[in-house]
Amino acid sequence: MKDFFNGEDHIVLALDDVSVNVSCGLHPWERHPERPTRLIISVRLFAPLTTARAEQMKIIDYDKVRNRILALEKDGHIDLLETVADRVVDACFGDKRVVACQVCVRKPDIYNETRAAGINLFRTRERWSPPA
């Protein structure tokens, strides 16, 4: 894996376990808008630390990412967790200082025998393509 840090200091912002109810999934039982699927979404934002002390850096506002996650409830049906993750990634790169992000999307209530099923997506700004 390419070392995108290049030996530089970085700050990593975390937004953990945001719970949102979204119409999401390919199975017939997941396609009922009156019974949305609960998703748990966690995000990491990576940005170069360009100051001698972290407290001197202008803050990166993760409320914008949180608000986008909450707005997923109004997006209509989404077939794939990958699509959910892509929409969150777009919000992560709303701040030009963010050079990479990781988005974890989980369905905690999908199977009885497991805590959750889902995906992790790691994306660099260099490889990201903004929505058309």
Backbone as a chain_set.jsonl record, in Angstrom:
{"seq": "MKDFFNGEDHIVLALDDVSVNVSCGLHPWERHPERPTRLIISVRLFAPLTTARAEQMKIIDYDKVRNRILALEKDGHIDLLETVADRVVDACFGDKRVVACQVCVRKPDIYNETRAAGINLFRTRERWSPPA", "coords": {"N": [[0.84, -1.176, 0.0], [0.533, 2.209, -0.808], [2.34, 4.773, 0.854], [0.696, 7.344, 1.935], [1.16, 9.26, 3.775], [3.8, 10.123, 3.644], [5.816, 10.524, 5.541], [5.028, 12.776, 6.909], [3.54, 14.774, 9.552], [0.226, 14.195, 10.67], [-3.182, 15.019, 11.331], [-5.893, 13.245, 12.624], [-9.237, 13.098, 12.334], [-12.094, 11.952, 14.039], [-15.255, 10.44, 13.759], [-17.516, 8.648, 15.266], [-19.691, 5.859, 15.062], [-22.254, 6.873, 14.121], [-25.663, 6.743, 14.071], [-28.161, 5.97, 11.776], [-31.233, 5.809, 9.987], [-31.922, 4.258, 7.049], [-33.287, 3.631, 3.845], [-32.068, 0.928, 2.527], [-30.436, -1.577, 0.687], [-30.296, -4.741, -1.094], [-31.94, -6.945, -0.845], [-35.338, -8.186, -0.886], [-36.744, -7.734, 1.555], [-35.495, -5.489, 2.473], [-36.41, -3.367, 1.12], [-38.543, -1.808, 1.916], [-39.919, 1.2, 2.525], [-41.198, 1.978, 4.845], [-39.963, 0.553, 6.775], [-37.049, 1.233, 7.405], [-33.523, 0.46, 7.106], [-31.294, 0.21, 9.767], [-28.279, 1.902, 9.937], [-24.891, 2.037, 10.946], [-22.437, 4.374, 11.009], [-19.065, 5.198, 10.718], [-16.344, 7.494, 10.6], [-13.121, 8.55, 9.477], [-11.025, 11.282, 9.097], [-8.215, 12.42, 7.401], [-5.649, 14.734, 7.632], [-2.907, 16.828, 6.735], [-0.779, 17.942, 9.316], [0.037, 21.048, 9.794], [1.073, 22.866, 11.521], [3.074, 23.768, 14.415], [1.917, 22.935, 16.741], [-1.018, 21.065, 17.418], [-3.254, 22.463, 18.343], [-2.98, 24.917, 17.184], [-3.768, 24.779, 14.596], [-6.221, 25.594, 12.175], [-9.512, 24.564, 12.732], [-11.015, 21.542, 11.466], [-14.178, 21.065, 10.357], [-16.175, 18.635, 11.386], [-18.887, 18.509, 11.575], [-20.129, 18.97, 9.151], [-19.777, 16.588, 7.781], [-21.14, 14.858, 9.492], [-23.733, 15.963, 9.261], [-24.247, 15.322, 6.584], [-24.333, 12.563, 6.711], [-26.619, 12.208, 8.345], [-28.503, 13.26, 6.593], [-28.787, 11.25, 4.755], [-31.044, 9.799, 5.268], [-33.034, 11.002, 3.844], [-32.541, 10.509, 1.216], [-33.87, 8.675, -0.369], [-34.31, 5.274, -1.643], [-31.37, 3.311, -1.442], [-29.357, 1.076, -3.035], [-26.785, -0.115, -2.462], [-24.251, -0.441, 0.078], [-21.829, 0.583, -0.626], [-22.491, 2.766, -2.201], [-23.615, 4.428, -0.273], [-21.299, 4.876, 1.259], [-19.71, 6.235, -0.665], [-21.151, 8.644, -0.893], [-20.763, 9.742, 1.617], [-17.986, 10.013, 1.59], [-17.744, 12.033, -0.342], [-18.624, 14.221, 1.149], [-16.63, 14.283, 3.074], [-14.413, 15.186, 1.638], [-15.083, 17.783, 1.287], [-13.696, 19.658, 2.718], [-10.77, 21.116, 1.803], [-8.325, 20.52, 2.922], [-8.346, 17.892, 3.73], [-6.809, 14.934, 3.008], [-7.233, 12.269, 2.803], [-9.647, 9.722, 3.592], [-11.518, 7.499, 5.691], [-14.272, 5.436, 5.603], [-16.633, 3.675, 7.357], [-19.295, 1.534, 7.06], [-21.961, -0.022, 8.524], [-24.427, -2.595, 8.892], [-26.179, -3.261, 11.549], [-28.325, -4.889, 12.286], [-28.84, -6.973, 10.554], [-28.174, -9.739, 10.428], [-28.772, -12.451, 12.633], [-26.72, -13.903, 13.883], [-24.425, -12.401, 13.987], [-22.688, -9.389, 14.947], [-22.657, -7.261, 13.141], [-22.822, -6.473, 9.616], [-20.965, -5.249, 6.874], [-19.067, -2.606, 5.213], [-15.729, -1.263, 4.759], [-14.271, 1.627, 3.56], [-11.479, 3.08, 2.185], [-10.224, 6.064, 1.038], [-8.269, 8.173, -1.022], [-7.745, 11.64, -1.688], [-6.443, 12.083, -4.054], [-7.19, 9.914, -5.68], [-9.896, 10.101, -5.713], [-13.045, 10.821, -7.203], [-15.039, 13.519, -7.842], [-18.658, 13.871, -7.481], [-20.685, 13.802, -10.429]], "CA": [[0.0, 0.0, 0.0], [1.279, 3.457, -0.893], [2.369, 5.567, 2.076], [0.241, 8.676, 1.584], [1.631, 10.187, 4.798], [5.111, 10.625, 3.229], [6.595, 10.923, 6.7], [4.529, 14.037, 7.469], [2.585, 14.709, 10.652], [-1.174, 14.308, 10.265], [-4.23, 14.971, 12.34], [-6.953, 12.324, 12.209], [-10.492, 13.413, 12.994], [-12.931, 10.76, 14.147], [-16.69, 10.55, 13.995], [-17.788, 7.229, 15.477], [-20.976, 5.218, 15.319], [-23.439, 7.69, 13.859], [-26.776, 5.854, 13.755], [-29.09, 6.584, 10.844], [-32.168, 4.854, 9.387], [-31.881, 4.495, 5.614], [-33.799, 2.567, 2.976], [-30.819, 0.465, 1.911], [-30.233, -3.016, 0.552], [-30.736, -5.422, -2.314], [-32.933, -7.979, -0.545], [-36.717, -7.683, -0.898], [-37.168, -7.242, 2.869], [-34.826, -4.219, 2.738], [-36.958, -2.388, 0.183], [-39.786, -1.252, 2.439], [-39.593, 2.51, 3.106], [-41.756, 2.112, 6.192], [-39.05, -0.156, 7.683], [-35.681, 1.479, 6.942], [-32.428, -0.294, 7.696], [-30.415, 0.999, 10.627], [-26.862, 1.867, 9.584], [-23.939, 2.656, 11.866], [-21.388, 4.896, 10.14], [-17.911, 5.826, 11.365], [-15.524, 8.191, 9.611], [-11.827, 9.116, 9.835], [-10.533, 12.281, 8.147], [-6.77, 12.575, 7.533], [-5.18, 16.014, 7.095], [-1.561, 17.175, 7.189], [-0.676, 18.842, 10.454], [0.971, 22.032, 9.251], [1.489, 23.779, 12.582], [3.932, 23.144, 15.426], [1.029, 22.313, 17.725], [-2.338, 20.785, 16.84], [-4.211, 23.495, 18.748], [-2.771, 26.102, 16.354], [-4.347, 24.541, 13.271], [-7.638, 25.924, 12.011], [-10.249, 23.304, 12.879], [-11.763, 20.926, 10.367], [-15.53, 20.93, 10.893], [-16.782, 17.351, 11.04], [-20.347, 18.634, 11.562], [-20.582, 18.866, 7.754], [-19.841, 15.156, 7.474], [-22.259, 14.33, 10.296], [-24.99, 16.401, 8.645], [-24.468, 14.554, 5.353], [-24.748, 11.217, 7.123], [-28.011, 12.293, 8.775], [-29.329, 13.549, 5.412], [-28.987, 10.009, 3.984], [-32.416, 9.346, 5.514], [-33.929, 11.645, 2.872], [-32.029, 10.255, -0.133], [-34.597, 7.613, -1.066], [-33.695, 3.953, -1.518], [-29.99, 3.126, -1.911], [-29.128, -0.369, -3.109], [-25.498, -0.618, -1.98], [-23.499, 0.261, 1.11], [-20.759, 1.3, -1.327], [-23.058, 4.061, -2.601], [-23.694, 5.196, 0.973], [-19.932, 5.29, 1.586], [-19.288, 7.254, -1.634], [-21.801, 9.915, -0.559], [-20.094, 10.265, 2.802], [-16.656, 10.426, 1.135], [-17.892, 13.343, -0.991], [-18.693, 15.226, 2.22], [-15.315, 14.338, 3.72], [-13.502, 15.978, 0.822], [-15.561, 19.155, 1.231], [-12.611, 20.48, 3.249], [-9.641, 20.898, 0.898], [-7.154, 20.017, 3.651], [-8.469, 16.45, 3.937], [-6.105, 14.23, 1.933], [-7.737, 10.897, 2.744], [-10.679, 9.423, 4.587], [-11.976, 6.122, 5.821], [-15.683, 5.38, 5.947], [-17.093, 2.339, 7.735], [-20.759, 1.476, 7.065], [-22.389, -1.32, 9.056], [-25.831, -2.924, 9.149], [-26.084, -4.061, 12.773], [-29.498, -5.737, 12.553], [-29.125, -7.746, 9.351], [-28.064, -11.174, 10.71], [-28.875, -12.763, 14.063], [-25.517, -14.53, 14.429], [-23.275, -11.5, 13.949], [-22.95, -8.041, 15.449], [-22.938, -6.369, 12.019], [-22.227, -6.739, 8.309], [-20.763, -3.959, 6.231], [-17.861, -2.341, 4.429], [-14.798, -0.177, 5.069], [-13.752, 2.233, 2.333], [-10.416, 4.051, 2.373], [-10.12, 6.803, -0.223], [-7.407, 9.347, -1.035], [-8.233, 12.72, -2.554], [-5.787, 11.89, -5.345], [-7.915, 8.921, -6.477], [-11.334, 10.386, -5.596], [-13.697, 11.515, -8.314], [-16.241, 14.197, -7.33], [-19.884, 13.489, -8.195], [-20.931, 14.552, -11.681]], "C": [[0.891, 1.246, 0.0], [1.204, 4.212, 0.433], [1.968, 6.998, 1.754], [0.679, 9.709, 2.624], [2.973, 10.819, 4.421], [5.934, 11.147, 4.399], [6.133, 12.209, 7.362], [3.623, 13.767, 8.672], [1.178, 14.902, 10.093], [-2.045, 14.391, 11.504], [-5.319, 14.065, 11.776], [-8.193, 12.666, 13.024], [-11.386, 12.181, 12.957], [-14.382, 11.148, 14.418], [-17.178, 9.104, 14.077], [-19.256, 6.916, 15.714], [-22.177, 6.152, 15.224], [-24.541, 6.737, 13.393], [-27.79, 6.599, 12.887], [-29.974, 5.488, 10.235], [-32.35, 5.192, 7.913], [-32.552, 3.332, 4.899], [-32.616, 2.087, 2.153], [-30.782, -1.055, 1.846], [-30.804, -3.574, -0.729], [-31.847, -6.44, -2.068], [-34.341, -7.391, -0.519], [-37.166, -7.112, 0.451], [-36.502, -5.914, 3.246], [-35.389, -3.08, 1.882], [-38.306, -1.821, 0.625], [-39.491, 0.079, 3.117], [-40.14, 2.698, 4.519], [-40.9, 1.38, 7.236], [-37.611, 0.046, 7.206], [-34.659, 0.63, 7.703], [-31.583, 0.645, 8.56], [-28.975, 0.803, 10.169], [-26.07, 2.551, 10.687], [-22.743, 3.069, 11.005], [-20.313, 5.576, 10.989], [-16.989, 6.375, 10.287], [-14.205, 8.616, 10.249], [-11.413, 10.071, 8.727], [-9.051, 12.498, 8.427], [-6.35, 13.885, 6.87], [-3.768, 16.278, 7.595], [-1.616, 18.169, 8.343], [0.431, 19.836, 10.116], [1.469, 23.042, 10.285], [2.328, 23.023, 13.609], [3.119, 22.424, 16.502], [-0.352, 22.149, 17.103], [-3.339, 21.888, 17.155], [-4.083, 24.772, 17.912], [-3.405, 25.971, 14.965], [-5.815, 24.97, 13.256], [-8.421, 24.607, 11.993], [-10.855, 22.844, 11.568], [-13.124, 20.57, 10.959], [-16.152, 19.603, 10.468], [-18.299, 17.38, 11.148], [-20.889, 18.506, 10.138], [-20.704, 17.411, 7.329], [-21.002, 14.524, 8.226], [-23.599, 14.701, 9.678], [-25.287, 15.641, 7.366], [-24.92, 13.138, 5.675], [-26.222, 11.235, 7.534], [-28.953, 12.536, 7.596], [-29.548, 12.315, 4.533], [-30.417, 9.496, 4.142], [-33.395, 9.901, 4.489], [-33.535, 11.358, 1.426], [-32.84, 9.242, -0.937], [-33.841, 6.296, -0.936], [-32.303, 3.944, -2.145], [-29.715, 1.627, -1.899], [-27.904, -0.83, -2.323], [-24.901, 0.225, -0.854], [-22.351, 1.056, 0.486], [-21.236, 2.683, -1.786], [-23.184, 4.977, -1.387], [-22.31, 5.736, 1.306], [-19.441, 6.375, 0.631], [-19.896, 8.621, -1.308], [-21.168, 10.56, 0.672], [-18.687, 10.753, 2.439], [-16.72, 11.798, 0.477], [-17.936, 14.463, 0.049], [-17.339, 15.374, 2.918], [-14.36, 15.242, 2.957], [-14.02, 17.395, 0.578], [-14.552, 20.135, 1.812], [-11.355, 20.132, 2.457], [-8.389, 20.375, 1.596], [-7.185, 18.516, 3.855], [-7.846, 15.732, 2.735], [-6.56, 12.783, 1.783], [-8.835, 10.744, 3.789], [-10.961, 7.933, 4.59], [-13.419, 6.176, 6.288], [-16.056, 3.919, 6.202], [-18.615, 2.39, 7.829], [-21.168, 0.072, 7.478], [-23.91, -1.402, 9.154], [-25.834, -3.814, 10.392], [-27.218, -5.071, 12.965], [-29.804, -6.705, 11.416], [-29.081, -9.262, 9.585], [-28.091, -11.401, 12.217], [-27.551, -13.213, 14.667], [-24.268, -13.635, 14.406], [-23.662, -10.113, 14.455], [-23.315, -7.091, 14.316], [-22.291, -6.912, 10.744], [-22.035, -5.387, 7.637], [-19.464, -3.856, 5.467], [-17.015, -1.254, 5.086], [-14.264, 0.325, 3.738], [-12.685, 3.252, 2.716], [-10.201, 4.731, 1.032], [-9.159, 7.974, -0.052], [-8.011, 10.382, -1.976], [-7.673, 12.533, -3.974], [-6.565, 10.937, -6.259], [-9.423, 9.164, -6.509], [-11.837, 11.112, -6.825], [-14.962, 12.18, -7.767], [-17.483, 13.772, -8.113], [-20.099, 14.391, -9.413], [-22.056, 15.549, -11.515]], "O": [[1.881, 1.313, 0.729], [0.146, 4.284, 1.058], [2.812, 7.792, 1.34], [0.577, 10.911, 2.377], [3.257, 11.942, 4.837], [6.673, 12.12, 4.25], [6.785, 12.688, 8.29], [3.027, 12.698, 8.799], [0.97, 15.676, 9.159], [-1.69, 13.899, 12.575], [-5.625, 14.118, 10.584], [-8.199, 12.541, 14.249], [-11.424, 11.458, 11.961], [-14.677, 12.055, 15.196], [-17.242, 8.413, 13.06], [-19.956, 7.605, 16.456], [-23.008, 6.211, 16.13], [-24.358, 6.006, 12.419], [-28.218, 7.705, 13.215], [-29.511, 4.373, 9.998], [-32.857, 6.258, 7.563], [-32.401, 2.179, 5.302], [-32.205, 2.747, 1.199], [-31.063, -1.735, 2.833], [-31.671, -2.974, -1.364], [-32.609, -6.762, -2.98], [-34.519, -6.224, -0.169], [-37.89, -6.117, 0.488], [-36.897, -5.281, 4.226], [-34.886, -1.958, 1.927], [-39.112, -1.404, -0.207], [-38.872, 0.097, 4.181], [-39.605, 3.488, 5.296], [-41.091, 1.565, 8.438], [-37.013, -0.879, 6.656], [-34.924, 0.153, 8.806], [-31.209, 1.735, 8.128], [-28.51, -0.328, 10.031], [-26.529, 3.525, 11.284], [-22.114, 2.233, 10.357], [-20.604, 6.406, 11.85], [-16.866, 5.801, 9.205], [-14.17, 8.997, 11.419], [-11.444, 9.712, 7.55], [-8.669, 12.737, 9.573], [-6.651, 14.123, 5.7], [-3.457, 15.988, 8.75], [-2.406, 19.113, 8.333], [1.615, 19.499, 10.15], [2.207, 23.967, 9.947], [2.296, 21.794, 13.667], [3.57, 21.441, 17.091], [-0.799, 23.008, 16.342], [-4.184, 22.214, 16.321], [-4.979, 25.615, 17.931], [-3.553, 26.963, 14.252], [-6.551, 24.732, 14.213], [-8.033, 23.655, 11.317], [-11.165, 23.644, 10.685], [-13.202, 19.849, 11.954], [-16.602, 19.458, 9.331], [-18.949, 16.379, 10.845], [-21.988, 17.989, 9.94], [-21.628, 17.045, 6.603], [-21.762, 13.74, 7.656], [-24.496, 13.865, 9.579], [-26.447, 15.341, 7.081], [-25.784, 12.582, 4.996], [-26.991, 10.369, 7.115], [-30.088, 12.06, 7.607], [-30.411, 12.335, 3.655], [-30.941, 8.831, 3.248], [-34.469, 9.335, 4.286], [-34.136, 11.909, 0.504], [-32.509, 8.982, -2.094], [-32.852, 6.21, -0.208], [-32.086, 4.49, -3.226], [-29.831, 0.983, -0.856], [-27.971, -1.822, -1.597], [-25.033, 1.449, -0.842], [-21.951, 2.091, 1.021], [-20.474, 3.649, -1.761], [-22.89, 6.169, -1.472], [-22.161, 6.921, 1.603], [-18.816, 7.34, 1.071], [-19.222, 9.643, -1.436], [-21.055, 11.783, 0.752], [-18.247, 11.794, 2.928], [-15.85, 12.638, 0.71], [-17.351, 15.527, -0.153], [-16.957, 16.478, 3.306], [-13.584, 15.981, 3.562], [-13.464, 18.127, -0.241], [-14.547, 21.31, 1.447], [-10.927, 18.978, 2.445], [-7.49, 19.845, 0.943], [-6.145, 17.917, 4.13], [-8.291, 15.896, 1.599], [-6.304, 12.147, 0.76], [-8.937, 11.526, 4.734], [-10.682, 7.217, 3.629], [-13.749, 6.874, 7.247], [-15.82, 3.047, 5.365], [-19.166, 3.19, 8.586], [-20.765, -0.909, 6.852], [-24.585, -0.418, 9.456], [-25.523, -5.001, 10.297], [-27.07, -6.016, 13.739], [-30.924, -7.208, 11.326], [-29.876, -9.993, 8.996], [-27.505, -10.634, 12.981], [-27.281, -12.937, 15.837], [-23.179, -14.08, 14.768], [-24.827, -9.722, 14.392], [-24.168, -6.219, 14.483], [-21.346, -7.699, 10.792], [-22.852, -4.482, 7.812], [-18.841, -4.859, 5.118], [-17.514, -0.438, 5.862], [-13.852, -0.465, 2.889], [-12.953, 4.179, 3.481], [-10.018, 4.067, 0.011], [-9.222, 8.689, 0.948], [-8.7, 10.039, -2.937], [-8.359, 12.798, -4.962], [-6.595, 11.132, -7.474], [-10.142, 8.501, -7.256], [-11.124, 11.925, -7.414], [-15.86, 11.492, -7.281], [-17.381, 13.361, -9.269], [-19.743, 15.569, -9.415], [-22.395, 16.26, -12.461]]}, "num_chains": 1, "name": "protein.A"}
